Amino acid sequence: MHISKYFILLALSLILSNCGETNASKISSLSINMSAKSLMLGDTLKLSINNPKQLEIIKVSYQLNGNPIKNNTVLDDVTLGHKELTAIVNFGDKTETLSKSIQIYNNIIPSYYNYEVVNTYPHDISSYTQGLEFYNGELYESTGQRRASKLRKVNFETGEVLKNINLDDDHFGEGLTILNDQIYQLTWQAGIGFVYDVNTFEKLKTFNYGTSKEGWGICNDGTTLYKSDGTEKIYFLNPDDLSEKGHIEVYTEKGKIPNLNEMEWIDGKIFANIYQRNGVLIINPKTGGVEGVIDFKPLRKLVTQHPELDVLNGIAYHPERKTIFVTGKNWDKIFEVEITK
């Protein structure tokens, strides 16, 4: 019995050893070389194959995130962030696929924007603001915290709540946006969002998230929904079936910017809160590049100071007035501001 087990184990070890030798003999030691250690938007991607064994290479084809590219490609029509570079190398009668992870950074330093407060309005101090948006001149708000999350329509001048529904106790409300008379509201960690009729607040449907695991902020450009999940990624959603159709990654010239939260579409750009930073980024939605920064930190000192006071969160653009409304979690004021570069 013991001798039989010994021979079985010996046979298995020989098989595994032989398999290892066979696989090892197929490794060619080819690798991808890049002329630059870091890449920025607009750089030329110069590639070569490291070939220490001097194999006779017949053909090399390159891909960036699965899309064919040529050597010396100018990176002017790409999104920023993490990419997978692939080289398919034909040598002799063999083909080897090589891969290399790269990052593409923005090629500009973000501009700094100043702001001027033009009006101040009352805001419910108990509202843990997560989403804020104007639609047809009316202000809508989504608030968070379990057993306290709400969807509201608010008179922004008086703070009066015109319409309100409470979310189920186990749902933590997050961002909202409104498109074609439908309100899209996210929840935080439940992996679902809700769609309501903007006039009646009747819940029309529930939708599940895709690759994005959490719900943070959401906005729209009139056609596409843009969703953040607390990382550096902003996902594109089809408003009809809420499926994710890709994403961008938000980068400066130095690196990625995570913790993207509440968002607003303003004049072709995405304005996004950075959670815990009391500031707003201005993001190019085509590349993910940060083009501007607004520091709203001084506003927090202008609201009533109390133990539950939390960070800036909530951006709403008023298209007729051409102004931006900002508030925060458990702030007792909303500020109407004008920004200048």
PDB file of C-alpha atoms in Angstrom, residues 14-310:
ATOM      1  CA  LEU A  14       7.995  13.433 -12.955  1.00  0.00           C
ATOM      2  CA  ILE A  15       4.979  14.489 -15.036  1.00  0.00           C
ATOM      3  CA  LEU A  16       4.869  17.913 -13.378  1.00  0.00           C
ATOM      4  CA  SER A  17       8.601  18.309 -13.786  1.00  0.00           C
ATOM      5  CA  ASN A  18       8.442  17.449 -17.466  1.00  0.00           C
ATOM      6  CA  CYS A  19       5.513  19.863 -18.001  1.00  0.00           C
ATOM      7  CA  GLY A  20       7.544  22.603 -16.368  1.00  0.00           C
ATOM      8  CA  GLU A  21      10.503  21.951 -18.616  1.00  0.00           C
ATOM      9  CA  THR A  22       8.318  21.950 -21.723  1.00  0.00           C
ATOM     10  CA  ASN A  23       6.698  25.289 -20.817  1.00  0.00           C
ATOM     11  CA  ALA A  24      10.039  26.811 -19.923  1.00  0.00           C
ATOM     12  CA  SER A  25      11.457  25.913 -23.336  1.00  0.00           C
ATOM     13  CA  LYS A  26       8.756  28.052 -24.961  1.00  0.00           C
ATOM     14  CA  ILE A  27       9.747  31.221 -23.103  1.00  0.00           C
ATOM     15  CA  SER A  28      11.636  33.483 -25.483  1.00  0.00           C
ATOM     16  CA  SER A  29      12.711  36.238 -23.042  1.00  0.00           C
ATOM     17  CA  LEU A  30      11.132  38.890 -25.265  1.00  0.00           C
ATOM     18  CA  SER A  31       9.835  42.039 -23.572  1.00  0.00           C
ATOM     19  CA  ILE A  32       8.479  45.474 -24.494  1.00  0.00           C
ATOM     20  CA  ASN A  33      10.741  48.516 -24.284  1.00  0.00           C
ATOM     21  CA  MET A  34       9.498  52.097 -24.038  1.00  0.00           C
ATOM     22  CA  SER A  35      11.614  55.165 -24.704  1.00  0.00           C
ATOM     23  CA  ALA A  36       9.969  57.113 -21.841  1.00  0.00           C
ATOM     24  CA  LYS A  37       9.439  56.080 -18.222  1.00  0.00           C
ATOM     25  CA  SER A  38       6.238  58.130 -17.940  1.00  0.00           C
ATOM     26  CA  LEU A  39       3.710  59.171 -20.549  1.00  0.00           C
ATOM     27  CA  MET A  40       1.521  62.242 -20.911  1.00  0.00           C
ATOM     28  CA  LEU A  41      -1.337  63.100 -23.193  1.00  0.00           C
ATOM     29  CA  GLY A  42       0.153  64.143 -26.540  1.00  0.00           C
ATOM     30  CA  ASP A  43       3.381  62.165 -26.117  1.00  0.00           C
ATOM     31  CA  THR A  44       4.602  59.835 -28.848  1.00  0.00           C
ATOM     32  CA  LEU A  45       4.572  56.184 -27.824  1.00  0.00           C
ATOM     33  CA  LYS A  46       7.927  54.844 -29.024  1.00  0.00           C
ATOM     34  CA  LEU A  47       8.195  51.080 -28.643  1.00  0.00           C
ATOM     35  CA  SER A  48      10.686  48.334 -29.352  1.00  0.00           C
ATOM     36  CA  ILE A  49      11.077  44.669 -28.505  1.00  0.00           C
ATOM     37  CA  ASN A  50      13.873  43.591 -26.201  1.00  0.00           C
ATOM     38  CA  ASN A  51      15.305  40.504 -27.919  1.00  0.00           C
ATOM     39  CA  PRO A  52      18.305  39.206 -25.899  1.00  0.00           C
ATOM     40  CA  LYS A  53      18.336  35.820 -27.672  1.00  0.00           C
ATOM     41  CA  GLN A  54      18.526  37.510 -31.071  1.00  0.00           C
ATOM     42  CA  LEU A  55      15.485  35.656 -32.367  1.00  0.00           C
ATOM     43  CA  GLU A  56      14.525  36.275 -35.975  1.00  0.00           C
ATOM     44  CA  ILE A  57      11.430  38.466 -35.533  1.00  0.00           C
ATOM     45  CA  ILE A  58       9.155  38.446 -38.572  1.00  0.00           C
ATOM     46  CA  LYS A  59       6.395  40.804 -37.455  1.00  0.00           C
ATOM     47  CA  VAL A  60       5.298  42.848 -34.432  1.00  0.00           C
ATOM     48  CA  SER A  61       1.815  44.319 -33.939  1.00  0.00           C
ATOM     49  CA  TYR A  62       0.803  46.504 -30.983  1.00  0.00           C
ATOM     50  CA  GLN A  63      -2.463  47.108 -29.125  1.00  0.00           C
ATOM     51  CA  LEU A  64      -3.479  49.608 -26.463  1.00  0.00           C
ATOM     52  CA  ASN A  65      -6.346  48.304 -24.328  1.00  0.00           C
ATOM     53  CA  GLY A  66      -7.196  45.892 -27.133  1.00  0.00           C
ATOM     54  CA  ASN A  67      -7.223  48.510 -29.894  1.00  0.00           C
ATOM     55  CA  PRO A  68      -4.590  48.252 -32.654  1.00  0.00           C
ATOM     56  CA  ILE A  69      -1.951  51.001 -32.644  1.00  0.00           C
ATOM     57  CA  LYS A  70       1.221  51.667 -34.579  1.00  0.00           C
ATOM     58  CA  ASN A  71       4.649  52.279 -33.189  1.00  0.00           C
ATOM     59  CA  ASN A  72       5.329  56.002 -32.751  1.00  0.00           C
ATOM     60  CA  THR A  73       1.617  56.627 -32.158  1.00  0.00           C
ATOM     61  CA  VAL A  74       0.827  60.103 -30.788  1.00  0.00           C
ATOM     62  CA  LEU A  75      -1.315  59.800 -27.651  1.00  0.00           C
ATOM     63  CA  ASP A  76      -3.672  62.646 -28.503  1.00  0.00           C
ATOM     64  CA  ASP A  77      -6.910  60.691 -28.869  1.00  0.00           C
ATOM     65  CA  VAL A  78      -6.854  58.551 -25.735  1.00  0.00           C
ATOM     66  CA  THR A  79      -8.257  58.679 -22.242  1.00  0.00           C
ATOM     67  CA  LEU A  80      -5.941  59.002 -19.260  1.00  0.00           C
ATOM     68  CA  GLY A  81      -5.008  56.509 -16.604  1.00  0.00           C
ATOM     69  CA  HIS A  82      -4.110  52.848 -16.483  1.00  0.00           C
ATOM     70  CA  LYS A  83      -3.720  51.081 -19.840  1.00  0.00           C
ATOM     71  CA  GLU A  84      -2.616  47.653 -20.984  1.00  0.00           C
ATOM     72  CA  LEU A  85      -0.058  47.676 -23.768  1.00  0.00           C
ATOM     73  CA  THR A  86       0.178  44.467 -25.809  1.00  0.00           C
ATOM     74  CA  ALA A  87       2.702  43.328 -28.422  1.00  0.00           C
ATOM     75  CA  ILE A  88       2.023  40.298 -30.609  1.00  0.00           C
ATOM     76  CA  VAL A  89       5.413  39.058 -31.820  1.00  0.00           C
ATOM     77  CA  ASN A  90       5.856  36.559 -34.659  1.00  0.00           C
ATOM     78  CA  PHE A  91       9.250  34.860 -34.791  1.00  0.00           C
ATOM     79  CA  GLY A  92      10.086  31.697 -36.744  1.00  0.00           C
ATOM     80  CA  ASP A  93       6.958  29.565 -36.625  1.00  0.00           C
ATOM     81  CA  LYS A  94       5.948  30.869 -33.183  1.00  0.00           C
ATOM     82  CA  THR A  95       3.857  33.736 -31.828  1.00  0.00           C
ATOM     83  CA  GLU A  96       4.265  35.290 -28.414  1.00  0.00           C
ATOM     84  CA  THR A  97       1.983  37.871 -26.798  1.00  0.00           C
ATOM     85  CA  LEU A  98       3.677  40.336 -24.459  1.00  0.00           C
ATOM     86  CA  SER A  99       1.932  42.773 -22.135  1.00  0.00           C
ATOM     87  CA  LYS A 100       2.946  45.805 -20.110  1.00  0.00           C
ATOM     88  CA  SER A 101       0.925  48.075 -17.823  1.00  0.00           C
ATOM     89  CA  ILE A 102       1.352  51.801 -18.404  1.00  0.00           C
ATOM     90  CA  GLN A 103      -0.203  55.026 -17.130  1.00  0.00           C
ATOM     91  CA  ILE A 104      -0.985  58.133 -19.143  1.00  0.00           C
ATOM     92  CA  TYR A 105      -1.023  61.460 -17.278  1.00  0.00           C
ATOM     93  CA  ASN A 106      -2.578  64.783 -18.222  1.00  0.00           C
ATOM     94  CA  ASN A 107      -0.341  67.232 -20.061  1.00  0.00           C
ATOM     95  CA  ILE A 108      -1.470  70.457 -18.370  1.00  0.00           C
ATOM     96  CA  ILE A 109      -1.317  71.866 -14.862  1.00  0.00           C
ATOM     97  CA  PRO A 110      -4.866  72.552 -13.590  1.00  0.00           C
ATOM     98  CA  SER A 111      -5.920  76.204 -13.532  1.00  0.00           C
ATOM     99  CA  TYR A 112      -6.967  77.725 -10.223  1.00  0.00           C
ATOM    100  CA  TYR A 113     -10.435  79.302 -10.038  1.00  0.00           C
ATOM    101  CA  ASN A 114     -11.625  81.952  -7.628  1.00  0.00           C
ATOM    102  CA  TYR A 115     -15.235  82.311  -6.542  1.00  0.00           C
ATOM    103  CA  GLU A 116     -17.479  85.109  -5.324  1.00  0.00           C
ATOM    104  CA  VAL A 117     -20.536  84.505  -3.161  1.00  0.00           C
ATOM    105  CA  VAL A 118     -23.441  86.405  -4.725  1.00  0.00           C
ATOM    106  CA  ASN A 119     -26.273  85.062  -2.551  1.00  0.00           C
ATOM    107  CA  THR A 120     -26.783  82.940   0.546  1.00  0.00           C
ATOM    108  CA  TYR A 121     -29.919  80.884   1.194  1.00  0.00           C
ATOM    109  CA  PRO A 122     -31.169  78.701   4.073  1.00  0.00           C
ATOM    110  CA  HIS A 123     -30.597  74.945   3.983  1.00  0.00           C
ATOM    111  CA  ASP A 124     -31.932  72.182   6.217  1.00  0.00           C
ATOM    112  CA  ILE A 125     -29.156  71.635   8.758  1.00  0.00           C
ATOM    113  CA  SER A 126     -30.240  67.992   9.197  1.00  0.00           C
ATOM    114  CA  SER A 127     -29.722  67.188   5.497  1.00  0.00           C
ATOM    115  CA  TYR A 128     -26.666  65.047   4.828  1.00  0.00           C
ATOM    116  CA  THR A 129     -26.459  66.345   1.254  1.00  0.00           C
ATOM    117  CA  GLN A 130     -25.330  63.841  -1.375  1.00  0.00           C
ATOM    118  CA  GLY A 131     -26.808  65.147  -4.628  1.00  0.00           C
ATOM    119  CA  LEU A 132     -28.040  68.573  -5.734  1.00  0.00           C
ATOM    120  CA  GLU A 133     -29.435  69.596  -9.117  1.00  0.00           C
ATOM    121  CA  PHE A 134     -31.697  72.156 -10.777  1.00  0.00           C
ATOM    122  CA  TYR A 135     -34.294  70.961 -13.276  1.00  0.00           C
ATOM    123  CA  ASN A 136     -36.720  73.335 -14.974  1.00  0.00           C
ATOM    124  CA  GLY A 137     -35.856  75.969 -12.386  1.00  0.00           C
ATOM    125  CA  GLU A 138     -36.578  73.713  -9.388  1.00  0.00           C
ATOM    126  CA  LEU A 139     -33.950  72.439  -6.956  1.00  0.00           C
ATOM    127  CA  TYR A 140     -33.813  68.713  -6.153  1.00  0.00           C
ATOM    128  CA  GLU A 141     -31.755  67.130  -3.396  1.00  0.00           C
ATOM    129  CA  SER A 142     -30.742  63.622  -2.347  1.00  0.00           C
ATOM    130  CA  THR A 143     -29.588  63.069   1.231  1.00  0.00           C
ATOM    131  CA  GLY A 144     -27.759  60.209   2.943  1.00  0.00           C
ATOM    132  CA  GLN A 145     -27.395  58.302   6.215  1.00  0.00           C
ATOM    133  CA  ARG A 146     -29.276  55.117   7.009  1.00  0.00           C
ATOM    134  CA  ARG A 147     -32.805  55.660   8.334  1.00  0.00           C
ATOM    135  CA  ALA A 148     -32.511  59.312   7.270  1.00  0.00           C
ATOM    136  CA  SER A 149     -32.049  59.239   3.483  1.00  0.00           C
ATOM    137  CA  LYS A 150     -34.470  61.323   1.426  1.00  0.00           C
ATOM    138  CA  LEU A 151     -35.353  62.553  -2.035  1.00  0.00           C
ATOM    139  CA  ARG A 152     -36.615  66.137  -2.053  1.00  0.00           C
ATOM    140  CA  LYS A 153     -37.747  69.079  -4.121  1.00  0.00           C
ATOM    141  CA  VAL A 154     -36.806  72.293  -2.334  1.00  0.00           C
ATOM    142  CA  ASN A 155     -37.540  76.002  -2.668  1.00  0.00           C
ATOM    143  CA  PHE A 156     -33.920  77.143  -2.762  1.00  0.00           C
ATOM    144  CA  GLU A 157     -34.750  80.725  -1.744  1.00  0.00           C
ATOM    145  CA  THR A 158     -36.636  79.818   1.443  1.00  0.00           C
ATOM    146  CA  GLY A 159     -35.425  76.280   2.187  1.00  0.00           C
ATOM    147  CA  GLU A 160     -39.044  75.027   2.196  1.00  0.00           C
ATOM    148  CA  VAL A 161     -39.380  71.344   1.328  1.00  0.00           C
ATOM    149  CA  LEU A 162     -41.950  71.150  -1.494  1.00  0.00           C
ATOM    150  CA  LYS A 163     -41.946  67.369  -1.948  1.00  0.00           C
ATOM    151  CA  ASN A 164     -40.264  64.584   0.031  1.00  0.00           C
ATOM    152  CA  ILE A 165     -40.014  60.802   0.125  1.00  0.00           C
ATOM    153  CA  ASN A 166     -37.965  58.734   2.552  1.00  0.00           C
ATOM    154  CA  LEU A 167     -35.783  55.858   1.399  1.00  0.00           C
ATOM    155  CA  ASP A 168     -36.012  52.471   3.093  1.00  0.00           C
ATOM    156  CA  ASP A 169     -34.043  52.328   6.339  1.00  0.00           C
ATOM    157  CA  ASP A 170     -31.367  50.036   4.888  1.00  0.00           C
ATOM    158  CA  HIS A 171     -30.613  52.315   1.924  1.00  0.00           C
ATOM    159  CA  PHE A 172     -28.003  55.068   2.161  1.00  0.00           C
ATOM    160  CA  GLY A 173     -28.913  57.767  -0.367  1.00  0.00           C
ATOM    161  CA  GLU A 174     -26.214  59.211  -2.657  1.00  0.00           C
ATOM    162  CA  GLY A 175     -26.079  61.393  -5.788  1.00  0.00           C
ATOM    163  CA  LEU A 176     -28.931  62.280  -8.140  1.00  0.00           C
ATOM    164  CA  THR A 177     -29.418  63.635 -11.636  1.00  0.00           C
ATOM    165  CA  ILE A 178     -32.494  64.372 -13.766  1.00  0.00           C
ATOM    166  CA  LEU A 179     -32.954  63.629 -17.460  1.00  0.00           C
ATOM    167  CA  ASN A 180     -36.118  63.562 -19.588  1.00  0.00           C
ATOM    168  CA  ASP A 181     -38.400  64.001 -16.555  1.00  0.00           C
ATOM    169  CA  GLN A 182     -36.797  61.094 -14.722  1.00  0.00           C
ATOM    170  CA  ILE A 183     -34.793  61.326 -11.496  1.00  0.00           C
ATOM    171  CA  TYR A 184     -31.871  58.912 -11.172  1.00  0.00           C
ATOM    172  CA  GLN A 185     -30.837  58.414  -7.547  1.00  0.00           C
ATOM    173  CA  LEU A 186     -27.932  56.291  -6.318  1.00  0.00           C
ATOM    174  CA  THR A 187     -27.475  54.387  -3.087  1.00  0.00           C
ATOM    175  CA  TRP A 188     -24.080  53.863  -1.521  1.00  0.00           C
ATOM    176  CA  GLN A 189     -23.233  50.189  -0.899  1.00  0.00           C
ATOM    177  CA  ALA A 190     -26.434  48.369  -1.824  1.00  0.00           C
ATOM    178  CA  GLY A 191     -25.360  48.120  -5.479  1.00  0.00           C
ATOM    179  CA  ILE A 192     -28.635  49.612  -6.740  1.00  0.00           C
ATOM    180  CA  GLY A 193     -30.128  52.888  -7.853  1.00  0.00           C
ATOM    181  CA  PHE A 194     -33.682  54.139  -8.361  1.00  0.00           C
ATOM    182  CA  VAL A 195     -35.533  55.926 -11.165  1.00  0.00           C
ATOM    183  CA  TYR A 196     -38.479  58.197 -10.297  1.00  0.00           C
ATOM    184  CA  ASP A 197     -40.985  60.331 -12.150  1.00  0.00           C
ATOM    185  CA  VAL A 198     -39.821  63.913 -11.550  1.00  0.00           C
ATOM    186  CA  ASN A 199     -43.359  65.249 -11.132  1.00  0.00           C
ATOM    187  CA  THR A 200     -44.872  62.626  -8.831  1.00  0.00           C
ATOM    188  CA  PHE A 201     -41.773  61.010  -7.232  1.00  0.00           C
ATOM    189  CA  GLU A 202     -43.308  57.664  -8.168  1.00  0.00           C
ATOM    190  CA  LYS A 203     -40.595  55.014  -8.287  1.00  0.00           C
ATOM    191  CA  LEU A 204     -40.487  53.696 -11.849  1.00  0.00           C
ATOM    192  CA  LYS A 205     -37.739  51.096 -11.575  1.00  0.00           C
ATOM    193  CA  THR A 206     -34.640  49.881  -9.759  1.00  0.00           C
ATOM    194  CA  PHE A 207     -31.321  49.263 -11.499  1.00  0.00           C
ATOM    195  CA  ASN A 208     -28.159  47.371 -10.588  1.00  0.00           C
ATOM    196  CA  TYR A 209     -24.603  48.650 -10.876  1.00  0.00           C
ATOM    197  CA  GLY A 210     -22.129  47.004 -13.229  1.00  0.00           C
ATOM    198  CA  THR A 211     -18.363  47.111 -12.782  1.00  0.00           C
ATOM    199  CA  SER A 212     -18.705  50.058 -10.395  1.00  0.00           C
ATOM    200  CA  LYS A 213     -19.394  48.550  -6.991  1.00  0.00           C
ATOM    201  CA  GLU A 214     -20.664  51.619  -5.117  1.00  0.00           C
ATOM    202  CA  GLY A 215     -22.803  54.665  -5.855  1.00  0.00           C
ATOM    203  CA  TRP A 216     -21.366  58.124  -5.088  1.00  0.00           C
ATOM    204  CA  GLY A 217     -22.148  60.883  -7.589  1.00  0.00           C
ATOM    205  CA  ILE A 218     -24.058  61.150 -10.856  1.00  0.00           C
ATOM    206  CA  CYS A 219     -24.706  63.793 -13.531  1.00  0.00           C
ATOM    207  CA  ASN A 220     -25.702  63.924 -17.207  1.00  0.00           C
ATOM    208  CA  ASP A 221     -24.922  65.806 -20.421  1.00  0.00           C
ATOM    209  CA  GLY A 222     -28.433  65.476 -21.867  1.00  0.00           C
ATOM    210  CA  THR A 223     -27.694  62.094 -23.424  1.00  0.00           C
ATOM    211  CA  THR A 224     -25.364  60.067 -21.193  1.00  0.00           C
ATOM    212  CA  LEU A 225     -25.245  59.563 -17.426  1.00  0.00           C
ATOM    213  CA  TYR A 226     -21.888  59.857 -15.654  1.00  0.00           C
ATOM    214  CA  LYS A 227     -21.434  57.926 -12.392  1.00  0.00           C
ATOM    215  CA  SER A 228     -18.663  58.005  -9.766  1.00  0.00           C
ATOM    216  CA  ASP A 229     -17.961  55.197  -7.316  1.00  0.00           C
ATOM    217  CA  GLY A 230     -15.476  56.747  -4.882  1.00  0.00           C
ATOM    218  CA  THR A 231     -12.419  55.871  -6.965  1.00  0.00           C
ATOM    219  CA  GLU A 232     -10.726  57.840  -9.765  1.00  0.00           C
ATOM    220  CA  LYS A 233     -13.155  56.342 -12.291  1.00  0.00           C
ATOM    221  CA  ILE A 234     -16.237  57.933 -13.853  1.00  0.00           C
ATOM    222  CA  TYR A 235     -18.518  55.492 -15.668  1.00  0.00           C
ATOM    223  CA  PHE A 236     -20.751  56.157 -18.688  1.00  0.00           C
ATOM    224  CA  LEU A 237     -24.305  54.848 -18.273  1.00  0.00           C
ATOM    225  CA  ASN A 238     -27.012  54.381 -20.873  1.00  0.00           C
ATOM    226  CA  PRO A 239     -30.066  56.186 -19.407  1.00  0.00           C
ATOM    227  CA  ASP A 240     -32.467  53.672 -20.945  1.00  0.00           C
ATOM    228  CA  ASP A 241     -31.139  50.421 -19.519  1.00  0.00           C
ATOM    229  CA  LEU A 242     -28.534  51.869 -17.076  1.00  0.00           C
ATOM    230  CA  SER A 243     -25.790  49.627 -18.492  1.00  0.00           C
ATOM    231  CA  GLU A 244     -22.196  50.798 -18.188  1.00  0.00           C
ATOM    232  CA  LYS A 245     -20.635  51.709 -21.543  1.00  0.00           C
ATOM    233  CA  GLY A 246     -17.064  52.360 -20.448  1.00  0.00           C
ATOM    234  CA  HIS A 247     -15.297  54.812 -18.167  1.00  0.00           C
ATOM    235  CA  ILE A 248     -12.662  57.495 -17.872  1.00  0.00           C
ATOM    236  CA  GLU A 249     -10.031  57.826 -15.148  1.00  0.00           C
ATOM    237  CA  VAL A 250      -9.423  61.244 -13.616  1.00  0.00           C
ATOM    238  CA  TYR A 251      -5.756  62.278 -13.685  1.00  0.00           C
ATOM    239  CA  THR A 252      -3.644  65.393 -13.293  1.00  0.00           C
ATOM    240  CA  GLU A 253      -0.119  65.743 -14.648  1.00  0.00           C
ATOM    241  CA  LYS A 254       1.068  63.995 -11.465  1.00  0.00           C
ATOM    242  CA  GLY A 255      -1.327  61.111 -10.978  1.00  0.00           C
ATOM    243  CA  LYS A 256      -4.845  59.886 -10.332  1.00  0.00           C
ATOM    244  CA  ILE A 257      -7.434  61.662  -8.167  1.00  0.00           C
ATOM    245  CA  PRO A 258      -9.548  59.182  -6.173  1.00  0.00           C
ATOM    246  CA  ASN A 259     -12.564  59.821  -3.907  1.00  0.00           C
ATOM    247  CA  LEU A 260     -14.624  61.491  -6.630  1.00  0.00           C
ATOM    248  CA  ASN A 261     -18.040  62.192  -5.181  1.00  0.00           C
ATOM    249  CA  GLU A 262     -20.961  64.456  -6.154  1.00  0.00           C
ATOM    250  CA  MET A 263     -20.862  65.666  -9.757  1.00  0.00           C
ATOM    251  CA  GLU A 264     -22.478  68.287 -11.999  1.00  0.00           C
ATOM    252  CA  TRP A 265     -22.326  68.827 -15.760  1.00  0.00           C
ATOM    253  CA  ILE A 266     -21.527  72.490 -16.485  1.00  0.00           C
ATOM    254  CA  ASP A 267     -20.784  73.894 -19.955  1.00  0.00           C
ATOM    255  CA  GLY A 268     -19.313  70.687 -21.328  1.00  0.00           C
ATOM    256  CA  LYS A 269     -17.227  69.808 -18.256  1.00  0.00           C
ATOM    257  CA  ILE A 270     -17.758  67.606 -15.208  1.00  0.00           C
ATOM    258  CA  PHE A 271     -17.482  69.432 -11.888  1.00  0.00           C
ATOM    259  CA  ALA A 272     -16.757  66.912  -9.118  1.00  0.00           C
ATOM    260  CA  ASN A 273     -16.393  67.100  -5.366  1.00  0.00           C
ATOM    261  CA  ILE A 274     -13.395  65.342  -3.865  1.00  0.00           C
ATOM    262  CA  TYR A 275     -14.637  63.657  -0.710  1.00  0.00           C
ATOM    263  CA  GLN A 276     -13.125  65.167   2.467  1.00  0.00           C
ATOM    264  CA  ARG A 277     -11.295  67.888   0.502  1.00  0.00           C
ATOM    265  CA  ASN A 278     -13.890  70.720   0.404  1.00  0.00           C
ATOM    266  CA  GLY A 279     -12.863  71.383  -3.169  1.00  0.00           C
ATOM    267  CA  VAL A 280     -14.157  70.846  -6.695  1.00  0.00           C
ATOM    268  CA  LEU A 281     -12.363  69.596  -9.798  1.00  0.00           C
ATOM    269  CA  ILE A 282     -13.180  70.655 -13.354  1.00  0.00           C
ATOM    270  CA  ILE A 283     -12.747  67.550 -15.519  1.00  0.00           C
ATOM    271  CA  ASN A 284     -12.552  67.037 -19.279  1.00  0.00           C
ATOM    272  CA  PRO A 285     -15.134  64.272 -19.897  1.00  0.00           C
ATOM    273  CA  LYS A 286     -13.365  63.056 -23.051  1.00  0.00           C
ATOM    274  CA  THR A 287      -9.961  62.385 -21.492  1.00  0.00           C
ATOM    275  CA  GLY A 288     -10.456  62.459 -17.715  1.00  0.00           C
ATOM    276  CA  GLY A 289      -7.909  65.252 -17.435  1.00  0.00           C
ATOM    277  CA  VAL A 290      -8.262  67.739 -14.555  1.00  0.00           C
ATOM    278  CA  GLU A 291      -8.375  71.225 -16.081  1.00  0.00           C
ATOM    279  CA  GLY A 292      -9.290  73.317 -13.056  1.00  0.00           C
ATOM    280  CA  VAL A 293      -9.567  73.390  -9.271  1.00  0.00           C
ATOM    281  CA  ILE A 294     -11.888  75.436  -7.029  1.00  0.00           C
ATOM    282  CA  ASP A 295     -11.062  75.620  -3.321  1.00  0.00           C
ATOM    283  CA  PHE A 296     -14.336  76.078  -1.423  1.00  0.00           C
ATOM    284  CA  LYS A 297     -12.811  75.386   1.982  1.00  0.00           C
ATOM    285  CA  PRO A 298     -13.468  78.917   3.350  1.00  0.00           C
ATOM    286  CA  LEU A 299     -17.246  78.407   2.917  1.00  0.00           C
ATOM    287  CA  ARG A 300     -17.333  75.896   5.744  1.00  0.00           C
ATOM    288  CA  LYS A 301     -16.458  78.653   8.213  1.00  0.00           C
ATOM    289  CA  LEU A 302     -19.527  80.652   7.097  1.00  0.00           C
ATOM    290  CA  VAL A 303     -22.075  78.062   8.245  1.00  0.00           C
ATOM    291  CA  THR A 304     -23.240  77.254  11.756  1.00  0.00           C
ATOM    292  CA  GLN A 305     -20.578  75.210  13.533  1.00  0.00           C
ATOM    293  CA  HIS A 306     -22.002  72.131  15.279  1.00  0.00           C
ATOM    294  CA  PRO A 307     -20.919  68.542  16.097  1.00  0.00           C
ATOM    295  CA  GLU A 308     -22.591  66.972  13.021  1.00  0.00           C
ATOM    296  CA  LEU A 309     -21.117  69.491  10.563  1.00  0.00           C
ATOM    297  CA  ASP A 310     -19.405  67.652   7.725  1.00  0.00           C
TER     298      ASP A 310
END
